[in-house]
XYZ file of C-alpha atoms in Angstrom:
626
model
C -0.466 3.332 -42.161
C 1.109 5.305 -44.963
C 1.090 2.486 -47.424
C -2.263 1.441 -48.779
C -1.561 -2.205 -49.215
C -2.204 -4.915 -46.435
C 0.658 -6.899 -45.121
C -0.370 -10.107 -43.389
C 2.210 -9.640 -40.682
C 1.675 -5.890 -40.074
C -2.060 -6.094 -39.961
C -2.105 -8.999 -37.503
C 0.564 -7.270 -35.390
C -1.381 -3.976 -35.262
C -4.538 -5.585 -33.739
C -2.618 -7.795 -31.192
C -3.033 -5.304 -28.291
C -6.740 -5.734 -28.710
C -6.288 -9.461 -28.039
C -4.140 -9.330 -24.912
C -5.889 -10.981 -21.900
C -6.749 -9.090 -18.729
C -6.096 -5.697 -20.539
C -9.388 -4.173 -19.338
C -11.226 -5.138 -16.145
C -9.999 -8.871 -16.633
C -10.932 -8.911 -20.289
C -9.388 -8.277 -23.703
C -10.508 -5.245 -25.584
C -12.299 -7.302 -28.288
C -14.425 -8.811 -25.456
C -15.702 -5.396 -24.309
C -16.153 -3.616 -27.595
C -18.147 -5.023 -30.483
C -16.472 -2.702 -33.027
C -13.092 -4.038 -32.172
C -14.300 -7.644 -32.254
C -15.776 -7.017 -35.782
C -12.441 -5.527 -36.896
C -10.395 -8.609 -35.758
C -12.878 -11.241 -36.934
C -13.033 -9.465 -40.307
C -9.298 -9.379 -40.573
C -9.109 -13.068 -39.835
C -11.544 -13.918 -42.661
C -9.875 -11.438 -45.078
C -6.388 -12.860 -44.295
C -7.673 -16.532 -44.742
C -9.099 -15.606 -48.197
C -5.859 -13.848 -49.205
C -3.907 -17.031 -48.202
C -6.143 -19.069 -50.325
C -5.513 -16.591 -53.308
C -1.797 -17.167 -53.021
C -0.022 -18.636 -50.002
C 3.384 -17.213 -50.880
C 2.362 -13.560 -51.080
C 3.181 -11.348 -48.140
C 0.995 -8.294 -49.041
C -2.311 -7.644 -50.775
C -4.354 -4.895 -52.375
C -7.939 -4.063 -51.555
C -9.005 -4.553 -55.258
C -7.830 -6.846 -58.006
C -7.907 -4.421 -60.944
C -4.323 -3.164 -60.764
C -2.525 -2.993 -64.155
C 0.576 -4.802 -63.495
C 3.398 -4.736 -66.106
C 4.717 -7.974 -67.708
C 7.765 -7.779 -65.432
C 5.621 -7.397 -62.392
C 3.564 -10.427 -63.285
C 6.240 -12.737 -64.543
C 9.266 -11.887 -62.353
C 7.733 -10.321 -59.203
C 4.669 -12.577 -59.150
C 2.097 -9.902 -58.800
C -1.377 -10.130 -60.207
C -4.932 -9.817 -58.943
C -4.900 -8.820 -55.299
C -1.218 -9.385 -54.746
C 0.742 -6.361 -53.842
C 4.005 -8.044 -53.193
C 4.967 -11.699 -53.621
C 7.914 -11.935 -51.145
C 7.637 -15.288 -49.415
C 8.055 -14.706 -45.737
C 7.687 -17.438 -43.297
C 6.591 -15.137 -40.463
C 3.515 -13.857 -42.393
C 1.390 -16.933 -41.686
C 2.876 -17.154 -38.164
C 1.150 -13.812 -37.351
C -2.022 -15.077 -38.738
C -1.963 -18.205 -36.623
C -1.150 -16.230 -33.480
C -4.097 -13.988 -34.170
C -6.331 -17.074 -34.526
C -5.078 -18.496 -31.183
C -5.448 -15.303 -29.164
C -8.837 -14.617 -30.722
C -9.978 -18.037 -29.720
C -8.807 -17.393 -26.128
C -11.253 -14.444 -26.052
C -13.989 -16.169 -28.056
C -13.705 -19.918 -27.777
C -16.932 -20.459 -29.720
C -16.827 -17.701 -32.268
C -18.312 -18.797 -35.659
C -15.394 -17.227 -37.552
C -13.014 -19.796 -36.178
C -15.169 -22.630 -37.462
C -15.477 -21.177 -40.962
C -14.240 -23.662 -43.679
C -12.002 -20.874 -45.228
C -10.152 -20.169 -41.911
C -9.376 -23.806 -41.260
C -8.280 -24.370 -44.875
C -5.839 -21.313 -44.630
C -4.181 -23.113 -41.699
C -3.964 -26.398 -43.626
C -2.521 -24.564 -46.715
C 0.191 -22.911 -44.786
C 1.198 -26.000 -42.903
C 1.545 -27.838 -46.226
C 3.647 -24.947 -47.680
C 5.967 -25.117 -44.580
C 6.377 -28.802 -44.978
C 7.237 -28.501 -48.767
C 9.633 -25.623 -48.001
C 11.619 -27.894 -45.632
C 12.827 -29.306 -49.012
C 13.134 -26.183 -50.987
C 16.480 -27.175 -52.365
C 14.890 -30.161 -53.908
C 12.375 -28.032 -55.603
C 9.492 -29.280 -53.556
C 6.168 -27.495 -53.725
C 2.733 -28.316 -52.050
C -0.060 -29.746 -53.989
C -3.561 -30.842 -53.604
C -7.037 -29.351 -54.217
C -6.403 -26.362 -52.062
C -3.454 -25.343 -54.241
C -5.169 -24.023 -57.294
C -3.641 -20.473 -57.391
C -1.930 -18.994 -60.433
C 1.494 -19.687 -59.142
C 0.704 -23.013 -57.592
C 2.001 -26.371 -58.941
C 5.647 -25.296 -59.231
C 8.562 -24.273 -57.026
C 8.679 -20.827 -55.725
C 11.051 -18.464 -57.703
C 11.498 -14.729 -57.418
C 13.402 -11.912 -58.989
C 17.058 -13.074 -59.619
C 18.236 -9.676 -58.665
C 17.165 -10.445 -55.111
C 17.365 -14.189 -54.813
C 20.461 -15.837 -56.185
C 20.527 -18.886 -58.557
C 17.933 -17.607 -60.814
C 15.437 -16.667 -58.048
C 15.826 -19.898 -55.873
C 18.038 -18.264 -53.311
C 21.293 -19.648 -51.787
C 21.817 -23.453 -51.350
C 20.288 -25.127 -48.290
C 20.426 -28.515 -46.817
C 16.948 -30.177 -47.194
C 17.434 -32.734 -44.439
C 17.797 -30.579 -41.345
C 14.062 -30.079 -40.490
C 14.021 -26.296 -40.801
C 11.763 -24.557 -43.186
C 12.807 -22.119 -45.782
C 12.001 -18.498 -46.127
C 12.844 -16.195 -49.099
C 12.572 -13.006 -47.236
C 12.814 -11.515 -43.696
C 10.133 -9.684 -41.858
C 11.778 -6.363 -43.116
C 10.951 -7.519 -46.676
C 14.668 -7.919 -47.443
C 15.955 -11.138 -49.031
C 17.518 -13.741 -46.750
C 21.192 -14.331 -47.107
C 20.710 -17.909 -45.910
C 17.384 -19.593 -46.298
C 16.708 -20.772 -42.804
C 15.703 -17.716 -40.738
C 16.022 -18.887 -37.165
C 13.807 -16.333 -35.418
C 10.901 -17.095 -37.914
C 11.412 -20.783 -37.424
C 11.137 -20.266 -33.662
C 7.903 -18.397 -34.262
C 6.640 -21.245 -36.483
C 7.377 -23.708 -33.672
C 5.231 -21.650 -31.236
C 2.245 -21.170 -33.593
C 2.243 -24.793 -34.747
C 1.718 -25.584 -31.025
C -1.236 -23.230 -31.102
C -2.640 -24.865 -34.214
C -2.135 -28.335 -32.624
C -4.423 -27.149 -29.814
C -7.100 -25.620 -32.202
C -7.082 -28.733 -34.421
C -7.948 -30.664 -31.322
C -10.514 -28.472 -29.657
C -12.057 -26.324 -32.484
C -11.824 -28.328 -35.828
C -11.697 -31.792 -34.286
C -9.277 -32.824 -36.986
C -6.718 -35.372 -35.684
C -4.693 -35.629 -38.989
C -4.066 -31.895 -38.838
C -3.147 -31.964 -35.228
C -0.618 -34.701 -35.849
C 0.733 -32.955 -38.904
C 1.206 -29.728 -36.898
C 2.880 -31.517 -34.016
C 5.286 -33.489 -36.271
C 6.321 -30.348 -38.182
C 6.758 -28.425 -34.920
C 9.113 -31.088 -33.535
C 11.196 -31.280 -36.746
C 11.730 -27.604 -36.948
C 12.508 -27.287 -33.267
C 15.125 -30.107 -33.594
C 16.553 -28.231 -36.497
C 16.899 -25.168 -34.460
C 18.564 -26.844 -31.631
C 21.023 -28.607 -33.889
C 21.787 -26.039 -36.549
C 20.712 -22.593 -35.221
C 23.151 -22.426 -32.429
C 26.757 -21.436 -33.115
C 29.997 -20.719 -31.048
C 31.009 -17.098 -31.063
C 34.723 -16.424 -30.216
C 33.710 -13.645 -27.711
C 30.149 -14.391 -26.516
C 30.157 -18.291 -26.477
C 27.135 -20.269 -27.733
C 24.567 -18.021 -29.408
C 21.542 -18.251 -31.678
C 22.391 -17.428 -35.362
C 20.031 -15.108 -37.298
C 20.228 -17.199 -40.509
C 21.853 -20.561 -41.426
C 21.807 -22.804 -44.461
C 22.253 -26.157 -42.730
C 25.579 -26.611 -44.525
C 27.658 -24.943 -41.926
C 27.229 -21.253 -42.885
C 25.610 -18.902 -40.447
C 24.748 -15.136 -40.346
C 25.509 -13.643 -36.972
C 23.431 -10.422 -36.664
C 19.907 -9.308 -35.968
C 17.299 -7.114 -37.562
C 14.838 -4.907 -35.690
C 11.764 -6.446 -37.422
C 9.981 -9.103 -35.446
C 10.591 -12.046 -35.378
C 14.031 -11.164 -34.459
C 16.636 -12.764 -32.055
C 15.856 -10.071 -29.530
C 12.188 -11.024 -29.580
C 12.620 -14.642 -28.783
C 11.053 -14.413 -25.377
C 8.144 -12.274 -26.739
C 7.480 -14.777 -29.398
C 6.826 -17.433 -26.587
C 9.671 -19.822 -27.887
C 11.096 -22.169 -25.194
C 14.772 -20.982 -25.423
C 17.871 -22.023 -23.649
C 18.424 -19.283 -21.017
C 22.197 -19.351 -21.106
C 22.273 -19.231 -24.904
C 19.738 -16.343 -25.144
C 21.775 -14.462 -22.388
C 24.877 -14.897 -24.582
C 22.813 -13.864 -27.650
C 21.551 -10.773 -25.978
C 25.046 -9.625 -24.954
C 26.039 -10.194 -28.661
C 23.134 -8.148 -29.921
C 24.008 -5.066 -27.822
C 27.697 -5.137 -28.642
C 29.896 -3.884 -31.524
C 30.027 -7.553 -32.786
C 26.542 -7.021 -34.118
C 26.784 -4.865 -37.250
C 23.172 -3.695 -36.714
C 23.681 -2.278 -33.213
C 23.791 1.519 -33.339
C 24.202 4.346 -30.865
C 23.845 8.132 -30.808
C 23.095 11.171 -28.776
C 20.777 14.132 -29.230
C 19.559 16.752 -26.840
C 21.189 15.035 -23.891
C 19.463 11.686 -24.715
C 21.692 8.659 -25.394
C 20.038 6.289 -27.812
C 21.255 2.601 -28.246
C 19.395 -0.071 -30.327
C 19.146 -2.265 -33.291
C 18.599 -1.213 -36.802
C 17.939 -2.863 -40.169
C 19.494 -3.269 -43.533
C 16.075 -1.929 -44.878
C 17.037 1.630 -43.961
C 20.530 1.805 -45.054
C 19.894 5.357 -46.451
C 19.796 6.647 -42.752
C 23.266 5.932 -41.464
C 23.406 4.101 -38.176
C 19.761 4.302 -37.787
C 17.782 2.717 -34.833
C 14.323 1.352 -35.221
C 11.893 2.084 -32.371
C 10.497 -1.378 -32.786
C 13.733 -2.848 -31.439
C 13.740 -0.403 -28.466
C 10.141 -1.418 -27.773
C 10.943 -5.096 -27.918
C 13.973 -4.496 -25.550
C 11.251 -3.155 -23.015
C 8.758 -5.816 -23.741
C 11.274 -8.747 -22.847
C 12.376 -6.877 -19.816
C 11.064 -7.510 -16.220
C 12.892 -4.263 -14.980
C 10.218 -1.569 -14.730
C 12.815 1.215 -14.436
C 14.279 0.058 -17.709
C 10.784 -0.011 -19.317
C 10.060 3.550 -18.179
C 13.477 4.874 -19.286
C 12.825 3.210 -22.816
C 9.371 4.739 -22.973
C 10.722 8.153 -22.298
C 13.407 7.675 -25.091
C 10.958 6.370 -27.423
C 8.759 9.427 -26.934
C 11.917 11.684 -27.421
C 12.818 9.714 -30.613
C 9.234 10.362 -31.994
C 10.433 14.028 -32.542
C 7.098 15.519 -31.444
C 5.105 13.794 -34.250
C 2.937 11.739 -32.048
C 3.883 8.514 -33.895
C 6.542 5.786 -33.636
C 8.606 5.744 -36.764
C 10.182 3.004 -38.777
C 13.717 4.194 -38.144
C 15.390 7.420 -36.858
C 18.936 8.892 -36.842
C 20.100 8.678 -33.196
C 22.017 11.813 -33.552
C 19.041 13.654 -35.008
C 15.556 12.010 -34.505
C 13.922 14.527 -36.850
C 15.554 12.557 -39.639
C 13.362 9.413 -39.779
C 11.620 7.124 -42.240
C 7.884 6.309 -42.334
C 5.800 9.051 -40.753
C 2.820 6.642 -40.177
C 3.964 3.134 -39.421
C 1.250 1.341 -37.436
C 3.094 -1.768 -36.452
C 5.482 -0.054 -33.980
C 2.570 2.141 -32.727
C 0.781 -1.031 -31.652
C 3.996 -2.551 -30.139
C 4.437 0.701 -28.187
C 0.810 0.208 -26.856
C 1.811 -3.286 -25.676
C 4.817 -1.861 -23.991
C 2.801 0.772 -22.102
C 0.149 -1.924 -21.229
C 2.957 -3.956 -19.654
C 3.686 -1.053 -17.394
C 0.251 -0.159 -15.857
C -3.252 -1.405 -15.465
C -4.434 2.224 -15.818
C -4.216 1.992 -19.686
C -6.666 1.828 -21.319
C -9.216 2.810 -18.708
C -11.741 5.301 -20.086
C -11.215 8.017 -17.388
C -7.751 8.429 -18.984
C -9.209 9.146 -22.514
C -11.267 7.250 -25.018
C -9.602 5.237 -27.875
C -11.007 5.917 -31.340
C -11.953 3.633 -34.122
C -10.909 5.892 -36.991
C -12.660 5.821 -40.365
C -11.371 7.330 -43.533
C -12.280 7.494 -47.224
C -10.438 7.304 -50.570
C -8.302 10.325 -51.536
C -9.946 12.911 -53.885
C -13.127 12.901 -51.902
C -13.949 16.025 -49.774
C -13.188 15.636 -46.100
C -16.248 16.541 -43.897
C -17.660 18.433 -46.901
C -14.864 20.969 -46.726
C -13.117 22.616 -49.611
C -9.804 24.392 -49.232
C -8.444 27.039 -51.425
C -4.787 26.708 -52.582
C -2.424 28.419 -50.194
C 0.119 31.086 -51.430
C 3.486 29.685 -52.370
C 6.090 30.037 -49.537
C 8.626 32.791 -49.643
C 12.071 31.421 -50.391
C 13.882 34.233 -48.640
C 15.048 31.933 -45.726
C 15.054 28.684 -47.661
C 18.048 26.379 -47.843
C 19.309 24.395 -50.690
C 21.236 21.082 -51.373
C 22.817 20.649 -54.813
C 23.164 17.031 -55.910
C 25.009 15.616 -58.967
C 26.851 12.480 -60.030
C 29.474 12.077 -62.717
C 30.585 8.617 -63.253
C 33.933 8.504 -65.243
C 33.604 6.409 -68.411
C 33.166 6.453 -72.194
C 30.931 9.516 -71.998
C 32.569 11.576 -69.336
C 36.429 11.594 -69.013
C 38.397 12.805 -65.908
C 38.691 16.417 -67.140
C 34.964 16.654 -67.918
C 34.066 15.173 -64.523
C 36.333 17.528 -62.609
C 35.065 20.592 -64.584
C 31.412 19.656 -64.010
C 31.699 19.005 -60.224
C 33.992 22.097 -59.752
C 31.256 24.192 -61.304
C 28.707 22.807 -58.847
C 31.020 23.449 -55.895
C 31.543 26.960 -57.045
C 27.799 27.668 -56.921
C 27.487 26.018 -53.430
C 30.236 28.245 -52.030
C 28.805 31.327 -53.549
C 25.309 30.803 -52.157
C 25.905 28.653 -48.988
C 24.283 25.481 -50.410
C 25.072 22.007 -49.503
C 26.874 20.024 -52.081
C 26.291 16.323 -52.522
C 28.562 15.131 -55.352
C 29.601 11.655 -56.358
C 31.948 10.114 -58.875
C 31.253 6.446 -58.235
C 28.247 4.012 -58.026
C 27.166 3.038 -54.610
C 26.434 -0.394 -55.974
C 29.937 -1.962 -55.911
C 28.749 -4.826 -58.069
C 27.424 -2.416 -60.614
C 24.479 -4.709 -61.140
C 22.367 -1.711 -62.194
C 22.992 1.186 -64.595
C 24.882 4.211 -63.209
C 21.879 6.309 -64.328
C 20.165 5.135 -61.156
C 22.618 7.210 -58.956
C 20.316 10.237 -59.485
C 17.400 8.712 -57.645
C 19.736 6.860 -55.056
C 21.417 10.135 -54.228
C 18.257 12.132 -54.047
C 16.651 9.470 -51.841
C 19.699 9.451 -49.481
C 19.913 13.119 -49.196
C 16.157 13.529 -48.383
C 16.843 11.475 -45.284
C 20.089 12.971 -44.332
C 19.878 16.719 -45.118
C 18.191 19.535 -43.280
C 17.964 21.550 -46.513
C 14.539 22.779 -47.513
C 14.969 22.128 -51.119
C 16.986 19.543 -53.170
C 18.290 20.456 -56.609
C 19.537 17.806 -59.014
C 21.697 18.642 -62.008
C 22.986 15.940 -64.517
C 26.704 15.778 -65.048
C 26.258 17.581 -68.407
C 24.339 20.526 -66.759
C 26.347 23.577 -65.528
C 25.721 26.864 -63.882
C 26.443 29.647 -66.497
C 25.689 32.688 -64.299
C 26.828 32.373 -60.632
C 25.516 35.786 -59.872
C 21.891 34.724 -60.037
C 20.336 34.446 -56.535
C 18.387 31.166 -56.728
C 15.951 32.302 -54.121
C 14.904 35.405 -56.151
C 15.219 33.636 -59.498
C 12.736 30.824 -58.512
C 10.434 32.939 -56.173
C 6.923 31.945 -57.181
C 7.904 28.731 -58.918
C 8.812 26.345 -56.069
C 5.806 24.887 -54.453
C 6.441 22.594 -51.511
C 3.011 20.923 -51.811
C 4.383 19.228 -54.948
C 6.757 16.271 -54.978
C 8.757 17.218 -58.077
C 9.274 20.484 -59.864
C 10.966 20.683 -63.214
C 10.542 21.890 -66.802
C 9.546 20.455 -70.214
C 11.133 20.331 -73.634
C 9.600 19.318 -76.839
C 9.707 15.597 -75.736
C 7.846 16.173 -72.463
C 9.021 16.352 -68.808
C 12.791 16.771 -68.567
C 14.589 15.424 -65.485
C 18.113 16.802 -66.204
C 17.619 19.595 -63.693
C 14.932 19.184 -61.145
C 13.819 20.377 -57.654
C 12.346 18.255 -54.816
C 10.988 19.802 -51.492
C 12.325 17.981 -48.472
C 8.889 16.655 -47.290
C 7.486 13.250 -46.409
C 5.366 12.964 -49.667
C 8.514 13.633 -51.659
C 10.503 10.955 -49.740
C 7.814 8.494 -50.514
C 7.683 9.526 -54.310
C 11.385 9.261 -54.659
C 11.588 5.958 -52.865
C 8.796 4.583 -55.193
C 10.721 5.735 -58.247
C 13.884 4.266 -56.914
C 12.236 0.848 -56.350
C 11.173 0.913 -60.039
C 14.753 0.219 -61.090
C 14.064 -3.516 -60.759
C 11.386 -3.419 -63.365
C 13.137 -0.969 -65.673
C 16.418 -2.820 -65.778
C 14.840 -6.168 -66.651
C 12.121 -4.950 -68.870
C 12.496 -6.369 -72.472
C 12.323 -2.627 -73.735
C 15.061 -1.181 -71.710
C 15.009 2.635 -71.783
C 18.127 4.779 -72.019
C 16.673 7.255 -69.643
C 16.136 5.044 -66.684
C 14.550 7.762 -64.254
C 12.395 8.985 -67.050
C 11.098 5.433 -67.716
C 10.468 5.004 -63.925
C 8.404 8.261 -63.809
C 6.408 7.382 -66.962
C 5.608 3.971 -65.443
C 4.422 5.552 -62.274
C 2.289 8.025 -64.084
C 0.453 5.188 -65.805
C -0.085 3.319 -62.621
C -1.122 6.381 -60.619
C -2.742 8.834 -62.874
C -3.451 11.229 -60.049
C 0.225 11.616 -59.542
C 0.409 14.174 -62.193
C -1.389 16.600 -59.798
C 1.688 16.409 -57.455
C 4.157 17.226 -60.204
C 4.797 20.666 -61.582
C 6.681 20.678 -64.907
C 5.729 24.107 -65.873
C 8.728 26.062 -64.993
C 9.916 27.813 -68.285
C 12.880 25.933 -69.564
C 14.976 29.043 -69.705
C 14.634 29.473 -66.065
C 16.424 26.274 -65.118
C 17.528 24.098 -68.112
C 18.424 25.824 -71.350
C 19.944 23.556 -74.103
C 23.401 24.604 -75.408
C 22.749 23.240 -78.867
C 19.465 21.450 -79.532
C 16.370 21.889 -81.373
C 14.282 19.987 -78.759
C 13.918 22.917 -76.467
C 14.975 26.510 -75.514
C 18.438 27.385 -76.734
C 20.854 28.879 -74.160
C 21.467 32.650 -74.271
C 24.172 34.538 -72.432
C 23.621 35.271 -68.807
C 21.000 32.552 -68.367
C 21.281 30.569 -65.210
C 21.874 26.954 -66.392
């Protein structure tokens, strides 16, 4: 998809339609196409090797030569092939499901008997056993645990997991196994994620079978069986709670100490996906749970209407920047667990409408305006959508209805099909729209009168030229765990997902319009290039981010989101920088040198950001714009 790293979960989920039995003339797709068999068997081996490299990592890079910062290495656990080190119980569940379904298609395939593949299963079962006693600082050991982070308890960024990276307190005697993060990559509130534990019960049953018939390993078989029974017992005893309205329902997360989180998240495993996972659930409890999930009692249940289509579905904390967003993944799952074919067809039609004509399922979308979405190319729900369609008809994927393609691609920077393209002319700004964004947080530097004057100035410009105004006087982070200087990236990021404006313009609190008669479209014609992700000016110290422009495009969204995520590193780096956003940009430019080609900092400073009294840049003159 649109992220170059490999998530263990997403990749195994993406190829799952290829493993479904009886999909094509009584066979799975991997059984009828050698190219697809090679893709899946290669992914199995690649995943096994990544698990051996570090069993707690959830995503990996193709190469091991990334230059990670000290904070990345010491606090975020990144090194070598590791892209992200968020320990997620479901990651290995997907690997084990892939193994089992591949075995169903190829019982005697040599990849299944490779030592690395069997050892990856052994490693993860030992991790799950140790994480049953996470509270007691247990960790797996043995000859297979020789990774850089092995030999000590798992700890992550204290900004995301409380108690110095350990997470909230859990009961180590309930049989459940701990997870630091959800399949959304968000931190767990309580360490026992019930849907993931259910998935673990299912795949441990699969591994019990493979240990017996493929690896002929009785100790491994018994270990998997024992762990499966312990986790299942913990689910039945601690994973069910009484809801005042809906009765006995499955909780999303628990701690085994009496606390429970009653919600759901679109990412699978979820409570909605329990039947899809294959877990042997209590039918009455699940029926109650499902009623809860599609009610106002569930904070992640959202509704909306656009072009006559009424959307209902479950969202995720992960995309809080799109208000009341629904994830297509949850709508697909609603169809996958249904036996009502009319409901399935209606959901398919709504999903197609929600794709906003792009040809892809997205991560999330605004149900009142599906053109506002996140992730333009998110392959996991694309594959789930394929599963939904395949559950409706045996006509797909017969070749007379169109051939599937095994797509190949090459690294960026190489000519595509030998073609070279000349740079297109810059777009005319005559019909372009603008959103002006600024934040003034009252404090030692900016008093109430200053804040009022600054924001009033921006409002005057917006009224004069019909621009949207996005102005803020408070931090969105109520706990103020991060500097107020991050509001810039937070507000730009949020506006990119919620505004229809063609261009976003940021001004620092101490920047003001000094000539409201200047038509911004004419003033900047020939300077704003929407093929860039950032347009600004320079002073004597380099790129200046006090006044900047961002086109409302998908690449810009990805760029700003990546800068925003840098706050974890910048805030905790030993050499904290005063200019947080500038430090984030500098760090990104070091990591991705080619990024400079997508940034235009050559607008003359007098055009957008004159200095009132400074030797570091162009000094303001009467009638200049800002």
